[in-house]
C-alpha positions as CSV (number, residue, x, y, z in Angstrom):
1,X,18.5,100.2,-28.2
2,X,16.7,97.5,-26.6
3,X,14.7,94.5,-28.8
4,X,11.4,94.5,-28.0
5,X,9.9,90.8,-26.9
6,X,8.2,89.3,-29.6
7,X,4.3,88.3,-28.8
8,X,4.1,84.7,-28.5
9,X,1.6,83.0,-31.0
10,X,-1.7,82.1,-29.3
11,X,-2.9,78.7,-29.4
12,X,-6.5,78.2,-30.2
13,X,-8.6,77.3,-27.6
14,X,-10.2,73.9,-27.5
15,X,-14.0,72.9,-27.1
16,X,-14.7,71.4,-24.4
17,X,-15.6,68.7,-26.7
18,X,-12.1,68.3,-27.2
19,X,-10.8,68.7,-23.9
20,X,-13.5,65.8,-23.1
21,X,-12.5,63.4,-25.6
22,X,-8.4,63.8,-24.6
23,X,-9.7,63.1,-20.9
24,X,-11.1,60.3,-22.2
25,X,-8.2,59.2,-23.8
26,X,-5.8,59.4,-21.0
27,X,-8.3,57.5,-18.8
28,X,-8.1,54.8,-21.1
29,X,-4.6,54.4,-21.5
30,X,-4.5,54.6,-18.0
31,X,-6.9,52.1,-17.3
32,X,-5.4,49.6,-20.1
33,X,-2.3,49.8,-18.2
34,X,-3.4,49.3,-14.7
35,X,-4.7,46.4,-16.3
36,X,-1.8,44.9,-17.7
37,X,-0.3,45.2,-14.3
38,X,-2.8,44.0,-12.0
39,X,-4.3,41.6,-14.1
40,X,-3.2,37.7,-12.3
41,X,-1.8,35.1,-14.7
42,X,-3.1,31.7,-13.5
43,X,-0.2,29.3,-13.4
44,X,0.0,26.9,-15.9
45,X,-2.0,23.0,-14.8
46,X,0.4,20.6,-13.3
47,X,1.0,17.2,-15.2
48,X,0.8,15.1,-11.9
49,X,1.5,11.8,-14.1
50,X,5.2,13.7,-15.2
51,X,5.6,14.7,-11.3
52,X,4.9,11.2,-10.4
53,X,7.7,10.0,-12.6
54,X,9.9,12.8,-11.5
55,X,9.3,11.7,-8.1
56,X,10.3,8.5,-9.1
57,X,13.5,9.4,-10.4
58,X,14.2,11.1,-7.1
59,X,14.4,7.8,-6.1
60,X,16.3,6.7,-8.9
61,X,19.1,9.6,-8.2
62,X,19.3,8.6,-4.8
63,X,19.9,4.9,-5.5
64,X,20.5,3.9,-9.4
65,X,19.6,0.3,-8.8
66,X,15.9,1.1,-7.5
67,X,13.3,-0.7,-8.5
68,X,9.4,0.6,-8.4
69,X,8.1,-2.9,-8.5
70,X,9.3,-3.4,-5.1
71,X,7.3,-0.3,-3.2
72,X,4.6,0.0,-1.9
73,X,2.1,1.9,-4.5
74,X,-0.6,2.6,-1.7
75,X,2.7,4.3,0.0
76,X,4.1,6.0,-2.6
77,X,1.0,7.4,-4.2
78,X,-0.1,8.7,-0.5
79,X,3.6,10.2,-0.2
80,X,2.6,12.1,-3.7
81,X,-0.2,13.1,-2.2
82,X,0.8,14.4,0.7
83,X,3.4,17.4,-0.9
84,X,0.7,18.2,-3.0
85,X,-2.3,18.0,-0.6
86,X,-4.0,16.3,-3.2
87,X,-7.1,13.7,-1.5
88,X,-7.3,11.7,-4.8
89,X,-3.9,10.3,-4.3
90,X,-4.2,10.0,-0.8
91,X,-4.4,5.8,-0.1
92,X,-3.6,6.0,3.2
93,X,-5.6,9.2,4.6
94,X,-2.4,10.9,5.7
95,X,-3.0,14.1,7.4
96,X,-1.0,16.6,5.2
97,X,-0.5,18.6,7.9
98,X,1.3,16.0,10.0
99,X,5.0,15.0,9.6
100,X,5.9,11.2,8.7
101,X,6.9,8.9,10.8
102,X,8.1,6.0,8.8
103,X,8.5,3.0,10.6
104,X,9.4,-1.2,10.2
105,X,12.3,-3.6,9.9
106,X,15.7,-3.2,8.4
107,X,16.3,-2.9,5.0
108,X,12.7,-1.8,3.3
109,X,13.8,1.2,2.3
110,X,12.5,3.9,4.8
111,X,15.8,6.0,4.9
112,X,16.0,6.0,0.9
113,X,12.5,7.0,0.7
114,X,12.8,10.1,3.0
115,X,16.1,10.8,1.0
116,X,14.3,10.6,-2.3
117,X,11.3,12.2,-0.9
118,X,13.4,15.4,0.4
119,X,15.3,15.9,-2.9
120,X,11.6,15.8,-4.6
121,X,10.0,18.7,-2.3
122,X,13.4,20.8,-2.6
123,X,12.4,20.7,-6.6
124,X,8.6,21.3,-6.1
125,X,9.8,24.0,-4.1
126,X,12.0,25.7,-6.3
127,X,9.9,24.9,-9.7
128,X,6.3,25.5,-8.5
129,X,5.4,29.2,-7.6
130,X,2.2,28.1,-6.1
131,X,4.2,25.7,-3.8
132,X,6.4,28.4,-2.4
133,X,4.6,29.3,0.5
134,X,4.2,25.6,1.4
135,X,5.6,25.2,4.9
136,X,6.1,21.9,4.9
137,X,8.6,21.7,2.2
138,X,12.4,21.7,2.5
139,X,13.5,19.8,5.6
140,X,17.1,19.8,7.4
141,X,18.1,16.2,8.0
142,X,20.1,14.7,10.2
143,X,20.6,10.8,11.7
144,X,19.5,10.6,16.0
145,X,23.2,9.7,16.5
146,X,24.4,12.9,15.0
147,X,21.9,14.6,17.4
148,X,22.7,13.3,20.2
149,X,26.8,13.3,19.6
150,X,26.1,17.2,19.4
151,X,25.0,17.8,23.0
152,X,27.8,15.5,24.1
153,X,30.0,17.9,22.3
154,X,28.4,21.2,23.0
155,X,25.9,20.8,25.2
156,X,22.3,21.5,24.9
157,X,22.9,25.3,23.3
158,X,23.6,23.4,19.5
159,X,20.6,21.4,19.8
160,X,18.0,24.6,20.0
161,X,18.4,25.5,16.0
162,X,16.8,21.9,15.5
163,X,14.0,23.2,17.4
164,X,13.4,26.2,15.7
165,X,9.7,26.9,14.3
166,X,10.9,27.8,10.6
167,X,13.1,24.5,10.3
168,X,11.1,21.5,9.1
169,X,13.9,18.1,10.4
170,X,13.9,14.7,9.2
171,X,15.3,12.6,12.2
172,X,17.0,9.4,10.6
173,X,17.1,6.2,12.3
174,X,15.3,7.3,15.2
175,X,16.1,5.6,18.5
176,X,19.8,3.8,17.3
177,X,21.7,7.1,19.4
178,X,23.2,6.5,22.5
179,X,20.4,7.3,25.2
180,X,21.4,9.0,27.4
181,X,24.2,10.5,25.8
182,X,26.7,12.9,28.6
183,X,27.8,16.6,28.1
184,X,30.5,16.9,30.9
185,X,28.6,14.2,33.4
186,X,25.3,15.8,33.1
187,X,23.0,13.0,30.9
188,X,20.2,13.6,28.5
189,X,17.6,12.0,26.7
190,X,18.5,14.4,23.6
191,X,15.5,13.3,21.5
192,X,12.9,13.4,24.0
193,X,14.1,16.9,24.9
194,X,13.9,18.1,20.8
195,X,10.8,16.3,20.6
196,X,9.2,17.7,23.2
197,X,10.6,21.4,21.6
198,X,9.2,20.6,18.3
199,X,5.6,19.9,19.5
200,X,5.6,23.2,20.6
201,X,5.8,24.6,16.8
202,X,3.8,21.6,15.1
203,X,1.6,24.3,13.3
204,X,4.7,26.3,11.6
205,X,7.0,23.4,10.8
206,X,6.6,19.8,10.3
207,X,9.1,16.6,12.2
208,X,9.7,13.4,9.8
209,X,11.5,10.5,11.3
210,X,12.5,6.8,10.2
211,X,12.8,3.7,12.6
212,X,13.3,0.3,13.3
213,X,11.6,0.8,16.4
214,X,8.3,-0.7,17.2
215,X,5.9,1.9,17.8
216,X,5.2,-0.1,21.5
217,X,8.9,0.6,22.4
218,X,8.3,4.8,21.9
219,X,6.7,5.2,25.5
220,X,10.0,3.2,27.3
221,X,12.4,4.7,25.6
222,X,11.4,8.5,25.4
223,X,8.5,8.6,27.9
224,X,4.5,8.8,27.6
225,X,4.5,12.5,27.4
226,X,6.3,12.2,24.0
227,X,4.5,9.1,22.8
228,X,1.9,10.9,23.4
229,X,2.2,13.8,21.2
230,X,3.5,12.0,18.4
231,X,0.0,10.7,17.8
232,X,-0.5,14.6,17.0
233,X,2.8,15.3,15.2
234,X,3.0,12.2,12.7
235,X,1.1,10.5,10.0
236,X,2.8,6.5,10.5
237,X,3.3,4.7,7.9
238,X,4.6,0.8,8.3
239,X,7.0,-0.7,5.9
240,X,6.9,-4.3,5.4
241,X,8.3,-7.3,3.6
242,X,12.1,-8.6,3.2
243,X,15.0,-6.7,3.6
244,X,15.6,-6.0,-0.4
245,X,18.7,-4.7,0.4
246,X,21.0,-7.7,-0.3
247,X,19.6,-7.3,-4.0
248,X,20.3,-3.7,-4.8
């Protein structure tokens, strides 16, 4: 004997009244969600009078026995200014899209500075989501002497990543390297030739450099084509005063 399939119960059929208010619902729910997700979240204000002292402790970190009252303010504050592109700081007028070229006698501090400054823009970086697409922060660094001790090691091939237009370089004590310097007899003026690269990609990444050099001796030493075009690569900024390094 076969069992016979029992008739399933029908379900009463809804208004369209109904129907319409469950559309309705869903919509809603729908909507509220695409909300939620969509919806930006503005990034909480910055405290620039807390960055300025983290900015100071930078320096701090980089040499414990630092002492603000012996900077330059009109520098510092235009330094500030330029990682956060912010005019009100900006003392000096520095372009923010130009790299610094730090320049003046021994002993003033120009090397710690760019240290202290580096170490800052890596945290700004890092911290600030609004800073992330900043090309200008984060920066290799590397003295002139290293530079130029690599070609005469390897040759020209090891200087190209220091050209490359996603690496922002901070060129320490710019013109102290042997000039020329040799790879196997054939001589090179190393940082004329990765100058002259990095001109090339001044819009996508940014050149920094500190010297004792007078900015008079640039043309001799590296050519007018390069003196030249670091009127469009650099903001300069002198440092003057006695050497305060004897009391560190």
């Amino acid at each position: 004997m076969f069992w016979s399939k029992k008739e399933p119960a029908k379900k009463p059929q809804k208004s369209s009244e109904e129907w319409k208010a469950e559309l309705e619902e869903a919509m809603n729910q729908i909507r509220s969600r695409g909300q939620n997700f969509t919806q930006p979240t503005s990034p909480p204000p910055i405290n620039f009078k807390a960055e300025k002292q983290r900015l100071i402790a930078s320096f701090v970190k980089v040499e414990p026995r630092f002492d603000i009252n012996k900077v330059d303010r009109n520098v510092l504050n235009s330094l500030f200014a330029w990682v956060w592109r912010k005019d009100e700081f900006n003392v000096l007028n520095l372009d923010f899209d130009k790299g610094l070229f730090l320049y003046g006698p021994l002993g003033l501090g120009k090397s710690m500075t760019m240290l202290a400054l580096r170490q800052y823009m890596n945290w700004v970086k890092y911290h600030y989501e609004q800073k992330r697409d900043d090309y200008r922060l984060q920066a290799w660094m590397k003295s002139a002497s290293v530079l130029a001790n690599l070609y005469a090691v390897d040759g020209q091939p090891k200087l190209i990543q220091y050209a490359d237009p996603e690496v922002n370089l901070v060129i320490d004590e710019f013109g102290r390297e042997p000039c020329p310097a040799k790879y196997f007899g054939t001589e090179m003026n190393v940082l004329q030739f990765l100058l002259q690269l990095r001109y090339d990609h001044r819009r996508s990444s940014v050149t920094h450099i500190t010297t004792n050099m007078k900015l008079a001796d640039i043309a001799p030493k590296y050519g007018a084509y390069v003196a030249d075009r670091c009127l469009e690569m650099f903001n300069f900024i002198e440092f003057k005063g006695e050497s305060f390094r004897s009391s560190l």
